[in-house]
XYZ file of N, CA and C in Angstrom:
354
model
N 0.842 -1.175 0.000
C 0.000 0.000 0.000
C 0.892 1.245 0.000
N 0.648 2.078 -0.935
C 1.451 3.286 -1.069
C 0.736 4.458 -0.391
N 1.472 5.237 0.388
C 0.893 6.375 1.111
C 1.363 7.665 0.467
N 0.526 8.660 0.545
C 0.884 9.939 -0.056
C 1.859 10.690 0.846
N 2.604 11.613 0.275
C 3.522 12.434 1.075
C 2.782 13.241 2.145
N 1.499 13.516 1.916
C 0.728 14.265 2.914
C 0.561 13.466 4.200
N 0.490 12.153 4.094
C 0.381 11.302 5.282
C 1.597 11.510 6.181
N 2.796 11.456 5.598
C 4.027 11.650 6.353
C 4.099 13.066 6.920
N 3.705 14.030 6.125
C 3.708 15.422 6.601
C 2.777 15.578 7.802
N 1.642 14.921 7.757
C 0.698 14.981 8.884
C 1.283 14.368 10.137
N 1.960 13.240 9.999
C 2.604 12.583 11.144
C 3.678 13.498 11.737
N 4.516 14.051 10.875
C 5.585 14.936 11.347
C 5.022 16.185 12.019
N 4.000 16.787 11.423
C 3.387 17.989 12.003
C 2.773 17.676 13.353
N 2.132 16.528 13.476
C 1.545 16.133 14.758
C 2.604 15.981 15.830
N 3.730 15.393 15.481
C 4.827 15.235 16.439
C 5.406 16.569 16.865
N 5.561 17.463 15.914
C 6.090 18.798 16.218
C 5.124 19.547 17.119
N 3.835 19.511 16.803
C 2.845 20.202 17.621
C 2.795 19.629 19.028
N 2.933 18.317 19.162
C 2.962 17.700 20.494
C 4.162 18.187 21.284
N 5.313 18.298 20.635
C 6.523 18.784 21.301
C 6.369 20.232 21.729
N 5.772 21.049 20.872
C 5.540 22.453 21.198
C 4.570 22.561 22.367
N 3.491 21.791 22.347
C 2.515 21.830 23.429
C 3.154 21.401 24.744
N 3.992 20.354 24.715
C 4.685 19.903 25.922
C 5.604 20.994 26.444
N 6.329 21.662 25.549
C 7.252 22.723 25.930
C 6.508 23.888 26.576
N 5.386 24.270 25.988
C 4.572 25.362 26.536
C 4.046 24.967 27.913
N 3.570 23.733 28.063
C 3.066 23.270 29.354
C 4.182 23.276 30.396
N 5.375 22.831 30.023
C 6.507 22.820 30.955
C 6.865 24.239 31.392
N 6.845 25.181 30.457
C 7.135 26.579 30.787
C 6.068 27.146 31.712
N 4.805 26.787 31.479
C 3.704 27.250 32.325
C 3.881 26.725 33.743
N 4.206 25.445 33.875
C 4.410 24.844 35.195
C 5.595 25.513 35.893
N 6.668 25.752 35.157
C 7.841 26.405 35.747
C 7.486 27.811 36.235
N 6.761 28.574 35.419
C 6.343 29.921 35.826
C 5.440 29.843 37.056
N 4.510 28.895 37.051
C 3.616 28.723 38.197
C 4.370 28.395 39.467
N 5.415 27.564 39.344
C 6.235 27.218 40.505
C 6.961 28.429 41.061
N 7.492 29.247 40.177
C 8.174 30.463 40.624
C 7.194 31.383 41.344
N 6.000 31.540 40.781
C 4.996 32.397 41.415
C 4.567 31.829 42.766
N 4.270 30.539 42.809
C 3.823 29.900 44.048
C 4.878 30.049 45.143
N 6.125 29.778 44.797
C 7.193 29.752 45.794
C 7.797 31.111 46.127
N 7.487 32.139 45.347
C 8.065 33.465 45.588
C 7.029 34.534 45.896
N 5.793 34.128 46.129
C 4.756 35.086 46.527
C 4.135 34.594 47.825
N 2.978 35.089 48.131
C 2.330 34.740 49.393
C 1.759 33.324 49.405
N 1.680 32.644 48.272
C 1.137 31.279 48.234
C 1.857 30.392 49.251
N 3.180 30.378 49.161
C 3.988 29.491 49.986
C 3.888 29.836 51.474
N 3.619 31.082 51.798
C 3.542 31.497 53.196
C 2.421 30.772 53.940
N 1.300 30.576 53.288
C 0.154 29.910 53.931
C 0.047 28.433 53.563
N 0.299 28.123 52.295
C 0.099 26.755 51.813
C 1.327 25.868 51.985
N 2.487 26.480 52.216
C 3.710 25.722 52.437
C 4.353 25.234 51.160
N 5.646 25.040 51.226
C 6.407 24.556 50.072
C 5.943 23.161 49.661
N 5.473 22.378 50.658
C 5.016 21.019 50.387
C 3.524 20.934 50.056
N 2.814 22.071 50.090
C 1.391 22.107 49.740
C 0.459 21.557 50.805
N 0.987 21.262 51.978
C 0.167 20.649 53.026
C -0.569 21.674 53.885
N -0.286 22.952 53.717
C -0.926 23.993 54.521
C -0.151 24.224 55.797
N 0.161 25.488 56.063
C 0.962 25.825 57.238
C 0.132 26.412 58.370
N -1.096 26.790 58.072
C -1.945 27.442 59.066
C -3.252 26.675 59.222
N -3.894 26.770 60.392
C -5.187 26.095 60.572
C -6.205 26.568 59.532
N -6.912 25.622 58.935
C -7.948 25.947 57.955
C -7.458 26.089 56.527
N -6.141 26.099 56.323
C -5.578 26.189 54.971
C -5.593 24.784 54.387
N -6.154 24.616 53.177
C -6.287 23.269 52.633
C -4.954 22.581 52.342
N -4.957 21.275 52.509
C -3.826 20.412 52.182
C -3.987 19.983 50.729
N -3.134 20.513 49.846
C -3.233 20.204 48.422
C -2.838 18.767 48.108
N -2.185 18.087 49.038
C -1.748 16.717 48.786
C -2.809 15.691 49.198
N -3.856 16.145 49.834
C -4.901 15.247 50.338
C -5.714 14.655 49.184
N -5.783 13.331 49.150
C -6.571 12.646 48.119
C -8.043 13.052 48.278
N -8.680 13.448 47.179
C -10.070 13.884 47.215
C -10.228 15.302 47.734
N -9.110 16.036 47.859
C -9.134 17.384 48.420
C -9.336 18.477 47.379
N -8.797 19.619 47.692
C -8.976 20.839 46.900
C -8.617 20.661 45.422
N -7.600 19.878 45.115
C -7.179 19.740 43.716
C -8.104 18.863 42.881
N -9.205 18.394 43.474
C -10.219 17.705 42.671
C -11.126 18.714 41.971
N -11.040 19.972 42.364
C -11.810 21.037 41.707
C -11.238 21.274 40.306
N -12.044 21.863 39.432
C -11.572 22.156 38.076
C -10.548 23.288 38.090
N -9.767 23.358 37.023
C -8.800 24.444 36.888
C -9.491 25.796 36.966
N -10.659 25.919 36.321
C -11.390 27.186 36.333
C -11.788 27.594 37.747
N -12.261 26.643 38.544
C -12.663 26.939 39.920
C -11.447 27.359 40.740
N -10.344 26.627 40.603
C -9.148 26.956 41.370
C -8.581 28.321 40.984
N -8.513 28.604 39.693
C -8.018 29.910 39.243
C -8.948 31.023 39.718
N -10.251 30.775 39.701
C -11.213 31.755 40.197
C -11.017 32.004 41.693
N -10.764 30.942 42.458
C -10.510 31.106 43.889
C -9.272 31.969 44.127
N -8.245 31.755 43.311
C -7.035 32.565 43.438
C -7.344 34.019 43.101
N -8.025 34.241 41.998
C -8.281 35.611 41.542
C -9.263 36.371 42.433
N -10.260 35.658 42.958
C -11.327 36.330 43.711
C -11.238 36.157 45.223
N -10.302 35.329 45.665
C -10.201 35.025 47.081
C -11.137 33.885 47.431
N -10.871 33.250 48.569
C -11.684 32.093 48.951
C -11.510 31.828 50.434
N -12.599 31.408 51.054
C -12.548 31.002 52.458
C -13.021 29.564 52.548
N -12.122 28.689 53.006
C -12.472 27.282 53.167
C -13.465 27.130 54.301
N -14.431 26.222 54.155
C -15.359 25.964 55.252
C -14.587 25.579 56.519
N -14.940 26.205 57.624
C -14.296 25.925 58.894
C -13.030 26.721 59.151
N -12.592 27.495 58.168
C -11.379 28.294 58.344
C -11.737 29.633 58.983
N -10.845 30.117 59.819
C -11.090 31.406 60.461
C -10.629 32.579 59.604
N -9.887 32.301 58.545
C -9.420 33.386 57.677
C -9.569 33.006 56.210
N -9.709 34.027 55.393
C -9.887 33.814 53.953
C -8.594 34.149 53.216
N -8.399 33.473 52.074
C -7.316 33.852 51.182
C -7.760 35.118 50.464
N -6.943 36.153 50.470
C -7.343 37.386 49.776
C -7.337 37.203 48.262
N -8.093 38.034 47.587
C -8.100 38.023 46.122
C -6.668 38.152 45.609
N -6.360 37.390 44.590
C -5.041 37.360 43.956
C -3.949 36.997 44.956
N -4.331 36.308 46.028
C -3.363 35.928 47.047
C -2.685 37.130 47.671
N -3.324 38.296 47.547
C -2.740 39.524 48.081
C -1.738 40.183 47.154
N -1.582 39.638 45.939
C -0.646 40.207 44.955
C -1.485 40.935 43.908
N -1.634 42.234 44.062
C -2.569 42.989 43.218
C -2.251 42.914 41.727
N -0.998 42.674 41.370
C -0.614 42.633 39.955
C -0.801 41.253 39.315
N -1.239 40.247 40.086
C -1.404 38.897 39.551
C -2.448 38.874 38.436
N -2.122 38.214 37.325
C -3.043 38.134 36.187
C -3.751 36.782 36.170
N -4.803 36.693 35.382
C -5.517 35.424 35.209
C -4.578 34.347 34.671
N -3.751 34.697 33.706
C -2.798 33.747 33.128
C -1.824 33.238 34.198
N -1.378 34.108 35.076
C -0.478 33.688 36.149
C -1.198 32.777 37.144
N -2.464 33.087 37.445
C -3.247 32.215 38.336
C -3.380 30.828 37.728
N -3.606 30.758 36.429
C -3.709 29.470 35.745
C -2.373 28.722 35.777
N -1.271 29.450 35.680
C 0.051 28.825 35.765
C 0.277 28.254 37.169
N -0.171 28.959 38.188
C -0.050 28.463 39.563
C -0.849 27.179 39.723
N -2.049 27.133 39.164
C -2.867 25.912 39.229
C -2.142 24.756 38.540
N -1.564 25.006 37.374
C -0.818 23.953 36.665
C 0.330 23.441 37.520
N 1.047 24.358 38.158
C 2.142 23.957 39.037
C 1.622 23.127 40.211
N 0.565 23.577 40.857
C 0.032 22.860 42.014
C -0.377 21.443 41.635
N -0.996 21.285 40.498
C -1.397 19.936 40.053
C -0.171 19.043 39.849
N 0.845 19.595 39.218
C 2.062 18.821 38.955
C 2.802 18.514 40.248
N 2.876 19.474 41.146
C 3.679 19.319 42.364
C 2.995 18.539 43.479
N 1.671 18.667 43.593
C 0.996 18.139 44.778
C -0.039 17.051 44.523
N -0.607 16.979 43.337
C -1.720 16.043 43.104
C -1.285 14.588 43.186
N -0.033 14.290 42.891
C 0.428 12.912 42.904
C 0.962 12.438 44.254
N 0.945 13.316 45.236
C 1.514 12.958 46.554
C 0.556 12.120 47.365
């Protein structure tokens, strides 16, 4: 069976696009890690994601906060959130007024990569 050159071009293009998508995802996770670890995120949630203060969610807990969708988590970061039973709320944008939606999404990507498998 003879295949057209377009078949090979499609295979090659798919591989290239997959590599580009992986690279973009890796850069997003890296940016999210820098933001998480160099802003107020780490102060309350801890470097290990287990929460450093009473009422702060443990991101490593199976069935916990990271079971929420990316949209919900990014919205919680951008708009602030108070966990049930917590005496204090996370401020909007984690208290970083310059934080963008794209950066919040990068933080979520990092949290999933760093804590969801623990």
